[in-house]
Amino acid sequence: MKLSEVDRNKLAPMMKHYVELKDKYQDVILFYRLGDFYEMFFDDAILVSHELELTLTGRQAGLEERVPMCGVPHKAVDIYVDKLIKKGYKVAICEQMEDPKDAKGIVERSVTEVISSGTIISDTLNEKENNYIGSIYNFEYCYVLSYSDITTGEIYSKILENDDNKLISEVVSLGIKELIVNSRVDVNIANIFKNQYKIPITITDNIYDINDYEYVVENIKDERYKISINHLLYYLIVNQKRNMTHLQKLKIIKNNDYLKMDIHTKRNLELTESLRLKERTYSLLWLLDNTKTAMGSRKLKTWIENPLVDKTIINNRYDVVSKLLEEFLLCEDLRKALYEVYDLERLSGRVALGNANARDLLQLKSSLKELPTIKYILNSINFYEDIEVLTDLYNLLETSIYENPPVGLKEGYLIKEGYSKELDELKELRSGGKNFISNFEIEERERTGIKNLKVGFNKVFGYYIEVSKGSVNQITEDMGYIRKQTLANCERYINPLLKEKEDLILTSEEKIINLEYSLFISIRDKVKEYIPKLQEISKVISEIDVLQSFALVAEKYNYVRPNINDNNEIRLIDSRHPVVEKVIKDEYVSNDIIMDKNTSILLITGPNMAGKSTYMRQLGITVIMAQIGCFIPAKEGSLPVFDKIFTRIGASDDLVSGESTFMVEMKEASNAIANATKNSLILFDELGRGTATFDGMSLAEAILEYIHNKIGCKTLFSTHYHELTDLDRTLKHLKNKHVAASEEDGKITFLHKVKDGSVDKSYGINVATLAGLPKEVIDRAEDILKVYENKEKKRDVIVQTTLPLDFEPKESEVEKELKNINVLELTPMDAINILYKLKDKIGK
């Protein structure tokens, strides 16, 4: 039976209320609280019973037939909600807003929260990464992407070009779990997010227009950011019914704040997950993560994905790592203290969102206990930020919260003795009643002579006197016992004195539970006042945690502090790939990477499997390590600060349209040469191999010439087109390198050593032999190779030398000015003023 088929006039009052509520939440699964269970009905029940493999039952609802129903226990609801969220559903939690005992008519119920992929706050979240929910607002000429982790209160915003591919790349790179988009966003883009990347999408144009979150965008002048943030806030506060008072101030991410990398670069360099397994293991993040806190682990991931371009901040981080390596005893004390610190960011979020229980507050107290030690160490090593120790908050929690509380908040045993005089008096009263029960049992055994008489309790009958069947004949009328229940092996009785004390005990028990709950809520509200300070402390702790992790890996793997130079030179002596070095069984062969200010391109030749890709990747990874403040895997290192890294290593999938590998390859090459500056790094591995030989070779040469003559950025370019090695005669900033290999009796040995000069052989057949191709195939391939080599000699092919490039027609003053304008940084008023000036210039 479906809800759409029901005659609503016939529904019972409770079910009519359910249906009215469901009408408001049609796109979510409604968990409707009935006593100790959350129930689902009609379409929701059929869906959930299938998805969670629950029994589908029925319920009388005033109709001729029972309506479909399934349910889950309220104490285990998080488990079931998590499963549904992971399957892409949203869940609305409808709670009983009053005690059924006090209700007149049906119990008042209301939806208290809506849970989705981006707003889930349960303990099942991965503590090592943020859980972002994002808003994409299309202004037609640009996108504004705002995103927040509601478990920590962090909120960010950035302006992106009106380029769908770049938008998708940014969202996927950030790992955003849920998106809210305005109606101007192309439906095809929304479908790609939803279907290809399994990111739930909500389309809405609603904007939050209340000023109670004005502090989030305080001092932000650009209205585009405010609109985008309020677009996100409307969904969180109104749709999801979230209290977002713990939101921090908006942090705007500008294009030039960090080293820029697209999703391909992050994947190719295996920064946060490996290419093959798509897991954290064997990534740079996996290698560097020796953090002691969940906050530190999340911070490290953020740093790796957003390397710095500010030389001063980079050197500040180096200074701290150096100091920690010198003060190794203090560093060890720091690690021990950090190990005892819980996830302050998410604990603060749970407090703000009203989900924190007594155990959460105990974790907060344990963390606060370590702050004096951490503060002392930070001051001792001259760390660039300090923390407040919050003694008052620690003392509040120390004197109030019971040391071993239950998970629930209405089971008692939350508040320590001595915190509340009223509570202590109630506990004393309860204790006196329970002592009476214990003494009553002894006295009744003596009075009746029944040695096995017991006093018990259950929720149905309260306290009772239990006598075995064999002793029932000893009970006389003058004892005042009233039979209450007959069981197979005993009889249960009550008497007036026992019932009198029962009322006293149970009344005090209920009062204690209610008072403890009330006291706990007031304590939690007091903790809420400290959230801004706790968030500041979390920021400092996460940073020092990452830096101590850098110190640990530097000491463990023999990394060195790099020098950041201003003369655009790369000098890495005995450079190593940090991850490959750790996982290979054989001894790692280190290599120098040297590019002085007069060298912009290294053209690398050599056989497959010899290490060309590793050599290129290790430069990219070393640059990233250096620009996040980490020491580097080398004997000696000096690097410039790079503004962007572009890679083309291996095949990549197109994010939008599933085009051919070669088309994707050309698009990535186009993106690199269109956006690279003199301060960028380009890593191209065998570019042009996806098409015919001469096409590929011609494109490769043209791209090399363009990078050399027009961009001048540091570039590593590997190739099997040996004809390209002649380019060093005409491109003065290009140098040839090759990965050495030795051949003996047709067998090849990879030396993994990068040397000056080029090679004119690819050793493809030798590699095929190593791969185990049949000897018959190998022999035939060698015969065919001789034929082709003879043909090439007869052709006497000469590589086309560099052609003159004259792509720069004379520019007008207006064109020059237009080129220097960063459209994304303009406000609408700025744009109008500039347009007026340019029009005036043209008129003149």
mmCIF file of N, CA, C and O in Angstrom, residues 27-72:
data_model
loop_
_atom_site.group_PDB
_atom_site.id
_atom_site.type_symbol
_atom_site.label_atom_id
_atom_site.label_comp_id
_atom_site.label_asym_id
_atom_site.label_seq_id
_atom_site.Cartn_x
_atom_site.Cartn_y
_atom_site.Cartn_z
ATOM 1 N N ASP A 27 11.037 14.258 0.485
ATOM 2 C CA ASP A 27 12.274 13.744 -0.108
ATOM 3 C C ASP A 27 13.189 13.091 0.925
ATOM 4 O O ASP A 27 14.352 12.808 0.644
ATOM 5 N N VAL A 28 12.683 12.870 2.149
ATOM 6 C CA VAL A 28 13.495 12.231 3.198
ATOM 7 C C VAL A 28 12.715 11.084 3.819
ATOM 8 O O VAL A 28 11.487 10.999 3.690
ATOM 9 N N ILE A 29 13.447 10.204 4.503
ATOM 10 C CA ILE A 29 12.817 9.100 5.238
ATOM 11 C C ILE A 29 12.491 9.608 6.636
ATOM 12 O O ILE A 29 13.367 10.113 7.339
ATOM 13 N N LEU A 30 11.241 9.469 7.034
ATOM 14 C CA LEU A 30 10.784 10.005 8.321
ATOM 15 C C LEU A 30 10.820 8.925 9.396
ATOM 16 O O LEU A 30 10.104 7.933 9.314
ATOM 17 N N PHE A 31 11.687 9.137 10.398
ATOM 18 C CA PHE A 31 11.754 8.249 11.568
ATOM 19 C C PHE A 31 10.820 8.830 12.628
ATOM 20 O O PHE A 31 11.130 9.861 13.234
ATOM 21 N N TYR A 32 9.682 8.151 12.861
ATOM 22 C CA TYR A 32 8.594 8.667 13.693
ATOM 23 C C TYR A 32 8.624 7.966 15.051
ATOM 24 O O TYR A 32 8.418 6.757 15.143
ATOM 25 N N ARG A 33 8.890 8.720 16.118
ATOM 26 C CA ARG A 33 9.085 8.128 17.444
ATOM 27 C C ARG A 33 7.755 7.678 18.048
ATOM 28 O O ARG A 33 6.818 8.451 18.199
ATOM 29 N N LEU A 34 7.711 6.380 18.388
ATOM 30 C CA LEU A 34 6.582 5.800 19.101
ATOM 31 C C LEU A 34 7.141 4.980 20.261
ATOM 32 O O LEU A 34 7.613 3.862 20.064
ATOM 33 N N GLY A 35 7.124 5.555 21.473
ATOM 34 C CA GLY A 35 7.668 4.839 22.633
ATOM 35 C C GLY A 35 9.158 4.605 22.494
ATOM 36 O O GLY A 35 9.940 5.545 22.317
ATOM 37 N N ASP A 36 9.576 3.337 22.550
ATOM 38 C CA ASP A 36 10.991 2.987 22.478
ATOM 39 C C ASP A 36 11.464 2.708 21.059
ATOM 40 O O ASP A 36 12.584 2.217 20.866
ATOM 41 N N PHE A 37 10.634 3.002 20.080
ATOM 42 C CA PHE A 37 11.003 2.712 18.690
ATOM 43 C C PHE A 37 10.790 3.937 17.795
ATOM 44 O O PHE A 37 9.993 4.825 18.108
ATOM 45 N N TYR A 38 11.550 3.962 16.705
ATOM 46 C CA TYR A 38 11.252 4.872 15.588
ATOM 47 C C TYR A 38 10.577 4.015 14.519
ATOM 48 O O TYR A 38 11.139 3.012 14.073
ATOM 49 N N GLU A 39 9.388 4.428 14.107
ATOM 50 C CA GLU A 39 8.632 3.657 13.129
ATOM 51 C C GLU A 39 8.595 4.377 11.783
ATOM 52 O O GLU A 39 8.638 5.602 11.716
ATOM 53 N N MET A 40 8.524 3.593 10.725
ATOM 54 C CA MET A 40 8.328 4.112 9.371
ATOM 55 C C MET A 40 7.089 3.443 8.784
ATOM 56 O O MET A 40 6.832 2.271 9.065
ATOM 57 N N PHE A 41 6.348 4.202 7.972
ATOM 58 C CA PHE A 41 5.098 3.687 7.416
ATOM 59 C C PHE A 41 5.046 3.884 5.901
ATOM 60 O O PHE A 41 5.814 4.654 5.334
ATOM 61 N N PHE A 42 4.138 3.163 5.283
ATOM 62 C CA PHE A 42 3.871 3.282 3.842
ATOM 63 C C PHE A 42 5.148 3.126 3.017
ATOM 64 O O PHE A 42 5.903 2.198 3.227
ATOM 65 N N ASP A 43 5.396 4.075 2.081
ATOM 66 C CA ASP A 43 6.521 3.959 1.145
ATOM 67 C C ASP A 43 7.867 3.895 1.877
ATOM 68 O O ASP A 43 8.763 3.145 1.485
ATOM 69 N N ASP A 44 7.998 4.696 2.951
ATOM 70 C CA ASP A 44 9.249 4.698 3.722
ATOM 71 C C ASP A 44 9.519 3.323 4.326
ATOM 72 O O ASP A 44 10.658 2.843 4.335
ATOM 73 N N ALA A 45 8.463 2.705 4.836
ATOM 74 C CA ALA A 45 8.620 1.387 5.465
ATOM 75 C C ALA A 45 9.067 0.352 4.440
ATOM 76 O O ALA A 45 9.970 -0.460 4.708
ATOM 77 N N ILE A 46 8.463 0.393 3.257
ATOM 78 C CA ILE A 46 8.836 -0.570 2.200
ATOM 79 C C ILE A 46 10.289 -0.358 1.789
ATOM 80 O O ILE A 46 11.070 -1.311 1.656
ATOM 81 N N LEU A 47 10.680 0.910 1.614
ATOM 82 C CA LEU A 47 12.044 1.242 1.205
ATOM 83 C C LEU A 47 13.066 0.818 2.263
ATOM 84 O O LEU A 47 14.049 0.134 1.966
ATOM 85 N N VAL A 48 12.827 1.217 3.513
ATOM 86 C CA VAL A 48 13.800 0.956 4.587
ATOM 87 C C VAL A 48 13.895 -0.531 4.890
ATOM 88 O O VAL A 48 14.994 -1.047 5.143
ATOM 89 N N SER A 49 12.789 -1.225 4.858
ATOM 90 C CA SER A 49 12.837 -2.665 5.133
ATOM 91 C C SER A 49 13.704 -3.374 4.096
ATOM 92 O O SER A 49 14.426 -4.321 4.411
ATOM 93 N N HIS A 50 13.670 -2.885 2.867
ATOM 94 C CA HIS A 50 14.495 -3.475 1.804
ATOM 95 C C HIS A 50 15.957 -3.075 1.974
ATOM 96 O O HIS A 50 16.855 -3.925 1.918
ATOM 97 N N GLU A 51 16.219 -1.776 2.188
ATOM 98 C CA GLU A 51 17.601 -1.284 2.256
ATOM 99 C C GLU A 51 18.344 -1.795 3.487
ATOM 100 O O GLU A 51 19.546 -2.066 3.442
ATOM 101 N N LEU A 52 17.629 -1.926 4.617
ATOM 102 C CA LEU A 52 18.275 -2.341 5.868
ATOM 103 C C LEU A 52 17.974 -3.789 6.236
ATOM 104 O O LEU A 52 18.379 -4.256 7.298
ATOM 105 N N GLU A 53 17.250 -4.481 5.358
ATOM 106 C CA GLU A 53 16.906 -5.882 5.577
ATOM 107 C C GLU A 53 16.161 -6.075 6.903
ATOM 108 O O GLU A 53 16.466 -6.948 7.704
ATOM 109 N N LEU A 54 15.147 -5.216 7.120
ATOM 110 C CA LEU A 54 14.309 -5.304 8.316
ATOM 111 C C LEU A 54 12.998 -6.008 7.958
ATOM 112 O O LEU A 54 12.590 -6.050 6.796
ATOM 113 N N THR A 55 12.346 -6.536 8.968
ATOM 114 C CA THR A 55 11.061 -7.206 8.754
ATOM 115 C C THR A 55 9.981 -6.165 8.483
ATOM 116 O O THR A 55 9.821 -5.206 9.246
ATOM 117 N N LEU A 56 9.240 -6.343 7.407
ATOM 118 C CA LEU A 56 8.128 -5.451 7.077
ATOM 119 C C LEU A 56 6.863 -6.013 7.708
ATOM 120 O O LEU A 56 6.447 -7.130 7.403
ATOM 121 N N THR A 57 6.287 -5.250 8.606
ATOM 122 C CA THR A 57 5.055 -5.689 9.277
ATOM 123 C C THR A 57 3.924 -4.729 8.897
ATOM 124 O O THR A 57 4.005 -4.026 7.898
ATOM 125 N N GLY A 58 2.858 -4.704 9.702
ATOM 126 C CA GLY A 58 1.734 -3.823 9.414
ATOM 127 C C GLY A 58 1.171 -3.231 10.691
ATOM 128 O O GLY A 58 1.489 -3.674 11.797
ATOM 129 N N ARG A 59 0.356 -2.189 10.548
ATOM 130 C CA ARG A 59 -0.249 -1.525 11.708
ATOM 131 C C ARG A 59 -1.666 -1.081 11.347
ATOM 132 O O ARG A 59 -1.913 -0.609 10.235
ATOM 133 N N GLN A 60 -2.572 -1.273 12.313
ATOM 134 C CA GLN A 60 -3.930 -0.774 12.126
ATOM 135 C C GLN A 60 -3.903 0.750 12.149
ATOM 136 O O GLN A 60 -3.317 1.353 13.032
ATOM 137 N N ALA A 61 -4.506 1.379 11.128
ATOM 138 C CA ALA A 61 -4.443 2.839 11.049
ATOM 139 C C ALA A 61 -5.798 3.443 10.692
ATOM 140 O O ALA A 61 -5.885 4.567 10.218
ATOM 141 N N GLY A 62 -6.868 2.657 10.916
ATOM 142 C CA GLY A 62 -8.208 3.158 10.603
ATOM 143 C C GLY A 62 -8.690 2.726 9.241
ATOM 144 O O GLY A 62 -9.861 2.943 8.896
ATOM 145 N N LEU A 63 -7.820 2.118 8.457
ATOM 146 C CA LEU A 63 -8.199 1.640 7.123
ATOM 147 C C LEU A 63 -8.640 0.180 7.194
ATOM 148 O O LEU A 63 -8.480 -0.482 8.237
ATOM 149 N N GLU A 64 -9.145 -0.332 6.089
ATOM 150 C CA GLU A 64 -9.611 -1.715 6.076
ATOM 151 C C GLU A 64 -8.456 -2.700 6.211
ATOM 152 O O GLU A 64 -8.602 -3.761 6.790
ATOM 153 N N GLU A 65 -7.319 -2.352 5.642
ATOM 154 C CA GLU A 65 -6.156 -3.227 5.778
ATOM 155 C C GLU A 65 -5.043 -2.505 6.543
ATOM 156 O O GLU A 65 -5.044 -1.278 6.641
ATOM 157 N N ARG A 66 -4.147 -3.308 7.095
ATOM 158 C CA ARG A 66 -3.024 -2.752 7.847
ATOM 159 C C ARG A 66 -2.060 -2.042 6.896
ATOM 160 O O ARG A 66 -1.842 -2.495 5.782
ATOM 161 N N VAL A 67 -1.474 -0.926 7.392
ATOM 162 C CA VAL A 67 -0.531 -0.172 6.547
ATOM 163 C C VAL A 67 0.873 -0.726 6.760
ATOM 164 O O VAL A 67 1.201 -1.209 7.844
ATOM 165 N N PRO A 68 1.754 -0.686 5.720
ATOM 166 C CA PRO A 68 3.120 -1.197 5.881
ATOM 167 C C PRO A 68 3.868 -0.441 6.976
ATOM 168 O O PRO A 68 3.750 0.780 7.087
ATOM 169 N N MET A 69 4.630 -1.181 7.769
ATOM 170 C CA MET A 69 5.364 -0.576 8.882
ATOM 171 C C MET A 69 6.643 -1.359 9.134
ATOM 172 O O MET A 69 6.685 -2.576 9.009
ATOM 173 N N CYS A 70 7.716 -0.649 9.477
ATOM 174 C CA CYS A 70 8.910 -1.279 10.046
ATOM 175 C C CYS A 70 9.491 -0.303 11.039
ATOM 176 O O CYS A 70 9.176 0.902 11.015
ATOM 177 N N GLY A 71 10.329 -0.798 11.924
ATOM 178 C CA GLY A 71 10.849 0.081 12.967
ATOM 179 C C GLY A 71 12.216 -0.341 13.465
ATOM 180 O O GLY A 71 12.677 -1.457 13.195
ATOM 181 N N VAL A 72 12.872 0.593 14.185
ATOM 182 C CA VAL A 72 14.181 0.321 14.785
ATOM 183 C C VAL A 72 14.175 0.839 16.220
ATOM 184 O O VAL A 72 13.505 1.833 16.518
#
